Amino acid sequence: MQGRPFRVTATESLAQLEKSLEKARTVSQQERFQMLVWLKQGVVNSRSELAARCNRNPSTLKRWLVRYQQGGLSALLATALLVIA
């Protein structure tokens, strides 16, 4: 599967990411750490390939990658709260 090449690289070390993946408390955190591990390992070459591995829509992965680029891990792991009035 071909797609656009990545312009995002994980700034954390592979060891840091793997340790964080093991300690992740939610599935959502696990998914995001796994994405960064795969990026760091170089096992995926495009967003569409990563989306297939994560079983997510490519637009979701784009949103995650933009968050990570703009604010690092804290932004990537932040969850939006939905307030119902």
PDB file of N, CA and C in Angstrom:
ATOM      1  N   MET A   1       0.849  -1.177   0.000  1.00  0.00           N
ATOM      2  CA  MET A   1       0.000   0.000   0.000  1.00  0.00           C
ATOM      3  C   MET A   1       0.893   1.239   0.000  1.00  0.00           C
ATOM      4  N   GLN A   2       0.689   2.090  -0.948  1.00  0.00           N
ATOM      5  CA  GLN A   2       1.492   3.296  -1.058  1.00  0.00           C
ATOM      6  C   GLN A   2       0.673   4.512  -0.658  1.00  0.00           C
ATOM      7  N   GLY A   3       1.356   5.506  -0.187  1.00  0.00           N
ATOM      8  CA  GLY A   3       0.728   6.761   0.199  1.00  0.00           C
ATOM      9  C   GLY A   3       1.800   7.812   0.302  1.00  0.00           C
ATOM     10  N   ARG A   4       1.430   8.936   0.848  1.00  0.00           N
ATOM     11  CA  ARG A   4       2.417  10.004   1.027  1.00  0.00           C
ATOM     12  C   ARG A   4       3.455   9.606   2.064  1.00  0.00           C
ATOM     13  N   PRO A   5       4.725   9.942   1.819  1.00  0.00           N
ATOM     14  CA  PRO A   5       5.746   9.625   2.822  1.00  0.00           C
ATOM     15  C   PRO A   5       5.560  10.501   4.063  1.00  0.00           C
ATOM     16  N   PHE A   6       6.070   9.993   5.179  1.00  0.00           N
ATOM     17  CA  PHE A   6       5.947  10.725   6.435  1.00  0.00           C
ATOM     18  C   PHE A   6       6.882  11.915   6.491  1.00  0.00           C
ATOM     19  N   ARG A   7       6.394  12.943   7.135  1.00  0.00           N
ATOM     20  CA  ARG A   7       7.230  14.092   7.456  1.00  0.00           C
ATOM     21  C   ARG A   7       7.300  14.246   8.967  1.00  0.00           C
ATOM     22  N   VAL A   8       6.873  13.217   9.670  1.00  0.00           N
ATOM     23  CA  VAL A   8       6.849  13.232  11.133  1.00  0.00           C
ATOM     24  C   VAL A   8       7.799  12.161  11.641  1.00  0.00           C
ATOM     25  N   THR A   9       8.613  12.548  12.597  1.00  0.00           N
ATOM     26  CA  THR A   9       9.462  11.568  13.263  1.00  0.00           C
ATOM     27  C   THR A   9       9.247  11.706  14.762  1.00  0.00           C
ATOM     28  N   ALA A  10       9.286  10.595  15.436  1.00  0.00           N
ATOM     29  CA  ALA A  10       9.124  10.612  16.893  1.00  0.00           C
ATOM     30  C   ALA A  10      10.412  11.133  17.512  1.00  0.00           C
ATOM     31  N   THR A  11      10.287  12.118  18.373  1.00  0.00           N
ATOM     32  CA  THR A  11      11.472  12.727  18.992  1.00  0.00           C
ATOM     33  C   THR A  11      11.950  11.939  20.204  1.00  0.00           C
ATOM     34  N   GLU A  12      11.066  11.159  20.800  1.00  0.00           N
ATOM     35  CA  GLU A  12      11.445  10.345  21.946  1.00  0.00           C
ATOM     36  C   GLU A  12      12.232   9.124  21.472  1.00  0.00           C
ATOM     37  N   SER A  13      13.012   8.542  22.372  1.00  0.00           N
ATOM     38  CA  SER A  13      13.768   7.345  22.008  1.00  0.00           C
ATOM     39  C   SER A  13      12.817   6.162  21.897  1.00  0.00           C
ATOM     40  N   LEU A  14      13.248   5.144  21.174  1.00  0.00           N
ATOM     41  CA  LEU A  14      12.445   3.938  21.033  1.00  0.00           C
ATOM     42  C   LEU A  14      12.210   3.298  22.402  1.00  0.00           C
ATOM     43  N   ALA A  15      13.226   3.281  23.241  1.00  0.00           N
ATOM     44  CA  ALA A  15      13.089   2.703  24.580  1.00  0.00           C
ATOM     45  C   ALA A  15      12.031   3.451  25.394  1.00  0.00           C
ATOM     46  N   GLN A  16      12.027   4.785  25.305  1.00  0.00           N
ATOM     47  CA  GLN A  16      11.026   5.592  26.028  1.00  0.00           C
ATOM     48  C   GLN A  16       9.620   5.258  25.542  1.00  0.00           C
ATOM     49  N   LEU A  17       9.470   5.168  24.230  1.00  0.00           N
ATOM     50  CA  LEU A  17       8.151   4.897  23.658  1.00  0.00           C
ATOM     51  C   LEU A  17       7.660   3.503  24.030  1.00  0.00           C
ATOM     52  N   GLU A  18       8.550   2.523  23.977  1.00  0.00           N
ATOM     53  CA  GLU A  18       8.157   1.158  24.324  1.00  0.00           C
ATOM     54  C   GLU A  18       7.772   1.054  25.796  1.00  0.00           C
ATOM     55  N   LYS A  19       8.505   1.748  26.654  1.00  0.00           N
ATOM     56  CA  LYS A  19       8.179   1.754  28.082  1.00  0.00           C
ATOM     57  C   LYS A  19       6.826   2.424  28.304  1.00  0.00           C
ATOM     58  N   SER A  20       6.586   3.527  27.610  1.00  0.00           N
ATOM     59  CA  SER A  20       5.302   4.224  27.726  1.00  0.00           C
ATOM     60  C   SER A  20       4.164   3.357  27.205  1.00  0.00           C
ATOM     61  N   LEU A  21       4.418   2.613  26.138  1.00  0.00           N
ATOM     62  CA  LEU A  21       3.405   1.705  25.590  1.00  0.00           C
ATOM     63  C   LEU A  21       3.025   0.652  26.626  1.00  0.00           C
ATOM     64  N   GLU A  22       3.997   0.106  27.318  1.00  0.00           N
ATOM     65  CA  GLU A  22       3.734  -0.897  28.347  1.00  0.00           C
ATOM     66  C   GLU A  22       2.930  -0.328  29.517  1.00  0.00           C
ATOM     67  N   LYS A  23       3.166   0.945  29.818  1.00  0.00           N
ATOM     68  CA  LYS A  23       2.507   1.576  30.970  1.00  0.00           C
ATOM     69  C   LYS A  23       1.204   2.287  30.619  1.00  0.00           C
ATOM     70  N   ALA A  24       0.842   2.305  29.343  1.00  0.00           N
ATOM     71  CA  ALA A  24      -0.373   3.002  28.918  1.00  0.00           C
ATOM     72  C   ALA A  24      -1.580   2.460  29.661  1.00  0.00           C
ATOM     73  N   ARG A  25      -2.415   3.363  30.104  1.00  0.00           N
ATOM     74  CA  ARG A  25      -3.569   2.985  30.930  1.00  0.00           C
ATOM     75  C   ARG A  25      -4.836   2.740  30.124  1.00  0.00           C
ATOM     76  N   THR A  26      -4.924   3.325  28.954  1.00  0.00           N
ATOM     77  CA  THR A  26      -6.138   3.180  28.147  1.00  0.00           C
ATOM     78  C   THR A  26      -5.786   2.650  26.758  1.00  0.00           C
ATOM     79  N   VAL A  27      -6.777   2.109  26.097  1.00  0.00           N
ATOM     80  CA  VAL A  27      -6.585   1.622  24.728  1.00  0.00           C
ATOM     81  C   VAL A  27      -6.193   2.777  23.814  1.00  0.00           C
ATOM     82  N   SER A  28      -6.796   3.907  24.043  1.00  0.00           N
ATOM     83  CA  SER A  28      -6.493   5.087  23.230  1.00  0.00           C
ATOM     84  C   SER A  28      -5.015   5.481  23.359  1.00  0.00           C
ATOM     85  N   GLN A  29      -4.485   5.444  24.572  1.00  0.00           N
ATOM     86  CA  GLN A  29      -3.065   5.735  24.768  1.00  0.00           C
ATOM     87  C   GLN A  29      -2.199   4.667  24.107  1.00  0.00           C
ATOM     88  N   GLN A  30      -2.595   3.410  24.239  1.00  0.00           N
ATOM     89  CA  GLN A  30      -1.845   2.319  23.629  1.00  0.00           C
ATOM     90  C   GLN A  30      -1.753   2.492  22.112  1.00  0.00           C
ATOM     91  N   GLU A  31      -2.871   2.855  21.494  1.00  0.00           N
ATOM     92  CA  GLU A  31      -2.889   3.050  20.043  1.00  0.00           C
ATOM     93  C   GLU A  31      -1.905   4.145  19.618  1.00  0.00           C
ATOM     94  N   ARG A  32      -1.923   5.224  20.342  1.00  0.00           N
ATOM     95  CA  ARG A  32      -1.065   6.350  19.975  1.00  0.00           C
ATOM     96  C   ARG A  32       0.416   6.039  20.214  1.00  0.00           C
ATOM     97  N   PHE A  33       0.732   5.390  21.329  1.00  0.00           N
ATOM     98  CA  PHE A  33       2.123   4.998  21.572  1.00  0.00           C
ATOM     99  C   PHE A  33       2.586   3.966  20.542  1.00  0.00           C
ATOM    100  N   GLN A  34       1.700   3.020  20.194  1.00  0.00           N
ATOM    101  CA  GLN A  34       2.068   2.020  19.194  1.00  0.00           C
ATOM    102  C   GLN A  34       2.364   2.694  17.861  1.00  0.00           C
ATOM    103  N   MET A  35       1.560   3.688  17.504  1.00  0.00           N
ATOM    104  CA  MET A  35       1.792   4.432  16.269  1.00  0.00           C
ATOM    105  C   MET A  35       3.197   5.037  16.275  1.00  0.00           C
ATOM    106  N   LEU A  36       3.572   5.668  17.387  1.00  0.00           N
ATOM    107  CA  LEU A  36       4.893   6.295  17.477  1.00  0.00           C
ATOM    108  C   LEU A  36       6.012   5.263  17.467  1.00  0.00           C
ATOM    109  N   VAL A  37       5.791   4.112  18.085  1.00  0.00           N
ATOM    110  CA  VAL A  37       6.800   3.039  18.060  1.00  0.00           C
ATOM    111  C   VAL A  37       7.031   2.599  16.616  1.00  0.00           C
ATOM    112  N   TRP A  38       5.957   2.366  15.873  1.00  0.00           N
ATOM    113  CA  TRP A  38       6.104   1.948  14.474  1.00  0.00           C
ATOM    114  C   TRP A  38       6.806   3.013  13.645  1.00  0.00           C
ATOM    115  N   LEU A  39       6.499   4.276  13.910  1.00  0.00           N
ATOM    116  CA  LEU A  39       7.193   5.359  13.200  1.00  0.00           C
ATOM    117  C   LEU A  39       8.686   5.346  13.529  1.00  0.00           C
ATOM    118  N   LYS A  40       9.002   5.209  14.798  1.00  0.00           N
ATOM    119  CA  LYS A  40      10.394   5.227  15.244  1.00  0.00           C
ATOM    120  C   LYS A  40      11.166   4.038  14.676  1.00  0.00           C
ATOM    121  N   GLN A  41      10.518   2.880  14.608  1.00  0.00           N
ATOM    122  CA  GLN A  41      11.159   1.683  14.078  1.00  0.00           C
ATOM    123  C   GLN A  41      11.289   1.718  12.559  1.00  0.00           C
ATOM    124  N   GLY A  42      10.516   2.585  11.921  1.00  0.00           N
ATOM    125  CA  GLY A  42      10.569   2.673  10.460  1.00  0.00           C
ATOM    126  C   GLY A  42       9.852   1.530   9.754  1.00  0.00           C
ATOM    127  N   VAL A  43       8.912   0.886  10.430  1.00  0.00           N
ATOM    128  CA  VAL A  43       8.211  -0.242   9.819  1.00  0.00           C
ATOM    129  C   VAL A  43       7.069   0.188   8.903  1.00  0.00           C
ATOM    130  N   VAL A  44       6.704   1.458   8.941  1.00  0.00           N
ATOM    131  CA  VAL A  44       5.679   1.991   8.046  1.00  0.00           C
ATOM    132  C   VAL A  44       6.273   3.152   7.265  1.00  0.00           C
ATOM    133  N   ASN A  45       5.831   3.277   6.026  1.00  0.00           N
ATOM    134  CA  ASN A  45       6.389   4.310   5.157  1.00  0.00           C
ATOM    135  C   ASN A  45       5.389   5.371   4.738  1.00  0.00           C
ATOM    136  N   SER A  46       4.129   5.172   5.067  1.00  0.00           N
ATOM    137  CA  SER A  46       3.123   6.150   4.669  1.00  0.00           C
ATOM    138  C   SER A  46       1.996   6.178   5.700  1.00  0.00           C
ATOM    139  N   ARG A  47       1.235   7.244   5.641  1.00  0.00           N
ATOM    140  CA  ARG A  47       0.102   7.389   6.551  1.00  0.00           C
ATOM    141  C   ARG A  47      -0.938   6.305   6.280  1.00  0.00           C
ATOM    142  N   SER A  48      -1.163   5.964   5.015  1.00  0.00           N
ATOM    143  CA  SER A  48      -2.151   4.933   4.700  1.00  0.00           C
ATOM    144  C   SER A  48      -1.703   3.563   5.210  1.00  0.00           C
ATOM    145  N   GLU A  49      -0.414   3.280   5.147  1.00  0.00           N
ATOM    146  CA  GLU A  49       0.115   2.022   5.677  1.00  0.00           C
ATOM    147  C   GLU A  49      -0.053   1.978   7.200  1.00  0.00           C
ATOM    148  N   LEU A  50       0.225   3.092   7.849  1.00  0.00           N
ATOM    149  CA  LEU A  50       0.064   3.178   9.297  1.00  0.00           C
ATOM    150  C   LEU A  50      -1.409   3.038   9.679  1.00  0.00           C
ATOM    151  N   ALA A  51      -2.290   3.673   8.924  1.00  0.00           N
ATOM    152  CA  ALA A  51      -3.725   3.582   9.189  1.00  0.00           C
ATOM    153  C   ALA A  51      -4.199   2.131   9.086  1.00  0.00           C
ATOM    154  N   ALA A  52      -3.684   1.406   8.115  1.00  0.00           N
ATOM    155  CA  ALA A  52      -4.056   0.001   7.964  1.00  0.00           C
ATOM    156  C   ALA A  52      -3.564  -0.812   9.160  1.00  0.00           C
ATOM    157  N   ARG A  53      -2.345  -0.562   9.606  1.00  0.00           N
ATOM    158  CA  ARG A  53      -1.806  -1.279  10.775  1.00  0.00           C
ATOM    159  C   ARG A  53      -2.602  -0.966  12.033  1.00  0.00           C
ATOM    160  N   CYS A  54      -3.015   0.292  12.171  1.00  0.00           N
ATOM    161  CA  CYS A  54      -3.757   0.720  13.362  1.00  0.00           C
ATOM    162  C   CYS A  54      -5.249   0.435  13.250  1.00  0.00           C
ATOM    163  N   ASN A  55      -5.678   0.010  12.054  1.00  0.00           N
ATOM    164  CA  ASN A  55      -7.102  -0.204  11.789  1.00  0.00           C
ATOM    165  C   ASN A  55      -7.902   1.070  12.053  1.00  0.00           C
ATOM    166  N   ARG A  56      -7.357   2.180  11.570  1.00  0.00           N
ATOM    167  CA  ARG A  56      -7.979   3.492  11.720  1.00  0.00           C
ATOM    168  C   ARG A  56      -8.057   4.181  10.368  1.00  0.00           C
ATOM    169  N   ASN A  57      -8.945   5.137  10.255  1.00  0.00           N
ATOM    170  CA  ASN A  57      -9.060   5.935   9.048  1.00  0.00           C
ATOM    171  C   ASN A  57      -7.818   6.815   8.907  1.00  0.00           C
ATOM    172  N   PRO A  58      -7.298   6.985   7.692  1.00  0.00           N
ATOM    173  CA  PRO A  58      -6.123   7.852   7.511  1.00  0.00           C
ATOM    174  C   PRO A  58      -6.315   9.268   8.032  1.00  0.00           C
ATOM    175  N   SER A  59      -7.540   9.782   7.990  1.00  0.00           N
ATOM    176  CA  SER A  59      -7.768  11.139   8.509  1.00  0.00           C
ATOM    177  C   SER A  59      -7.579  11.186  10.028  1.00  0.00           C
ATOM    178  N   THR A  60      -7.887  10.097  10.709  1.00  0.00           N
ATOM    179  CA  THR A  60      -7.659  10.017  12.154  1.00  0.00           C
ATOM    180  C   THR A  60      -6.167  10.076  12.441  1.00  0.00           C
ATOM    181  N   LEU A  61      -5.392   9.307  11.663  1.00  0.00           N
ATOM    182  CA  LEU A  61      -3.942   9.311  11.855  1.00  0.00           C
ATOM    183  C   LEU A  61      -3.351  10.676  11.543  1.00  0.00           C
ATOM    184  N   LYS A  62      -3.897  11.347  10.541  1.00  0.00           N
ATOM    185  CA  LYS A  62      -3.414  12.691  10.215  1.00  0.00           C
ATOM    186  C   LYS A  62      -3.651  13.624  11.394  1.00  0.00           C
ATOM    187  N   ARG A  63      -4.829  13.534  11.990  1.00  0.00           N
ATOM    188  CA  ARG A  63      -5.167  14.374  13.142  1.00  0.00           C
ATOM    189  C   ARG A  63      -4.218  14.082  14.307  1.00  0.00           C
ATOM    190  N   TRP A  64      -3.950  12.807  14.568  1.00  0.00           N
ATOM    191  CA  TRP A  64      -3.028  12.436  15.637  1.00  0.00           C
ATOM    192  C   TRP A  64      -1.631  12.972  15.377  1.00  0.00           C
ATOM    193  N   LEU A  65      -1.172  12.851  14.128  1.00  0.00           N
ATOM    194  CA  LEU A  65       0.184  13.293  13.785  1.00  0.00           C
ATOM    195  C   LEU A  65       0.318  14.813  13.886  1.00  0.00           C
ATOM    196  N   VAL A  66      -0.723  15.521  13.489  1.00  0.00           N
ATOM    197  CA  VAL A  66      -0.699  16.981  13.608  1.00  0.00           C
ATOM    198  C   VAL A  66      -0.634  17.379  15.076  1.00  0.00           C
ATOM    199  N   ARG A  67      -1.435  16.730  15.901  1.00  0.00           N
ATOM    200  CA  ARG A  67      -1.390  17.012  17.343  1.00  0.00           C
ATOM    201  C   ARG A  67       0.012  16.777  17.898  1.00  0.00           C
ATOM    202  N   TYR A  68       0.610  15.672  17.504  1.00  0.00           N
ATOM    203  CA  TYR A  68       1.948  15.330  17.997  1.00  0.00           C
ATOM    204  C   TYR A  68       2.970  16.365  17.530  1.00  0.00           C
ATOM    205  N   GLN A  69       2.890  16.758  16.274  1.00  0.00           N
ATOM    206  CA  GLN A  69       3.819  17.768  15.743  1.00  0.00           C
ATOM    207  C   GLN A  69       3.677  19.089  16.474  1.00  0.00           C
ATOM    208  N   GLN A  70       2.457  19.464  16.782  1.00  0.00           N
ATOM    209  CA  GLN A  70       2.205  20.774  17.389  1.00  0.00           C
ATOM    210  C   GLN A  70       2.485  20.819  18.886  1.00  0.00           C
ATOM    211  N   GLY A  71       2.263  19.704  19.584  1.00  0.00           N
ATOM    212  CA  GLY A  71       2.375  19.779  21.035  1.00  0.00           C
ATOM    213  C   GLY A  71       3.058  18.598  21.702  1.00  0.00           C
ATOM    214  N   GLY A  72       3.632  17.696  20.919  1.00  0.00           N
ATOM    215  CA  GLY A  72       4.325  16.561  21.501  1.00  0.00           C
ATOM    216  C   GLY A  72       3.381  15.537  22.113  1.00  0.00           C
ATOM    217  N   LEU A  73       3.936  14.730  22.998  1.00  0.00           N
ATOM    218  CA  LEU A  73       3.164  13.652  23.612  1.00  0.00           C
ATOM    219  C   LEU A  73       1.960  14.159  24.394  1.00  0.00           C
ATOM    220  N   SER A  74       2.139  15.243  25.118  1.00  0.00           N
ATOM    221  CA  SER A  74       1.019  15.736  25.940  1.00  0.00           C
ATOM    222  C   SER A  74      -0.177  16.097  25.068  1.00  0.00           C
ATOM    223  N   ALA A  75       0.054  16.705  23.922  1.00  0.00           N
ATOM    224  CA  ALA A  75      -1.046  17.060  23.020  1.00  0.00           C
ATOM    225  C   ALA A  75      -1.649  15.810  22.383  1.00  0.00           C
ATOM    226  N   LEU A  76      -0.800  14.870  22.018  1.00  0.00           N
ATOM    227  CA  LEU A  76      -1.280  13.640  21.395  1.00  0.00           C
ATOM    228  C   LEU A  76      -2.159  12.833  22.348  1.00  0.00           C
ATOM    229  N   LEU A  77      -1.799  12.815  23.617  1.00  0.00           N
ATOM    230  CA  LEU A  77      -2.524  12.005  24.582  1.00  0.00           C
ATOM    231  C   LEU A  77      -3.705  12.709  25.224  1.00  0.00           C
ATOM    232  N   ALA A  78      -3.802  14.012  25.016  1.00  0.00           N
ATOM    233  CA  ALA A  78      -4.918  14.781  25.597  1.00  0.00           C
ATOM    234  C   ALA A  78      -6.226  14.294  24.975  1.00  0.00           C
ATOM    235  N   THR A  79      -7.217  14.160  25.820  1.00  0.00           N
ATOM    236  CA  THR A  79      -8.513  13.747  25.331  1.00  0.00           C
ATOM    237  C   THR A  79      -9.485  14.898  25.512  1.00  0.00           C
ATOM    238  N   ALA A  80     -10.301  15.076  24.525  1.00  0.00           N
ATOM    239  CA  ALA A  80     -11.308  16.135  24.587  1.00  0.00           C
ATOM    240  C   ALA A  80     -12.476  15.651  25.449  1.00  0.00           C
ATOM    241  N   LEU A  81     -12.965  16.518  26.267  1.00  0.00           N
ATOM    242  CA  LEU A  81     -14.119  16.190  27.103  1.00  0.00           C
ATOM    243  C   LEU A  81     -15.375  16.701  26.424  1.00  0.00           C
ATOM    244  N   LEU A  82     -16.358  15.851  26.343  1.00  0.00           N
ATOM    245  CA  LEU A  82     -17.634  16.224  25.759  1.00  0.00           C
ATOM    246  C   LEU A  82     -18.585  16.552  26.900  1.00  0.00           C
ATOM    247  N   VAL A  83     -19.063  17.762  26.894  1.00  0.00           N
ATOM    248  CA  VAL A  83     -19.984  18.177  27.948  1.00  0.00           C
ATOM    249  C   VAL A  83     -21.393  18.213  27.360  1.00  0.00           C
ATOM    250  N   ILE A  84     -22.263  17.455  27.968  1.00  0.00           N
ATOM    251  CA  ILE A  84     -23.660  17.411  27.504  1.00  0.00           C
ATOM    252  C   ILE A  84     -24.492  18.208  28.497  1.00  0.00           C
ATOM    253  N   ALA A  85     -25.175  19.211  27.961  1.00  0.00           N
ATOM    254  CA  ALA A  85     -25.975  20.082  28.830  1.00  0.00           C
ATOM    255  C   ALA A  85     -27.391  19.592  28.949  1.00  0.00           C
TER     256      ALA A  85
END
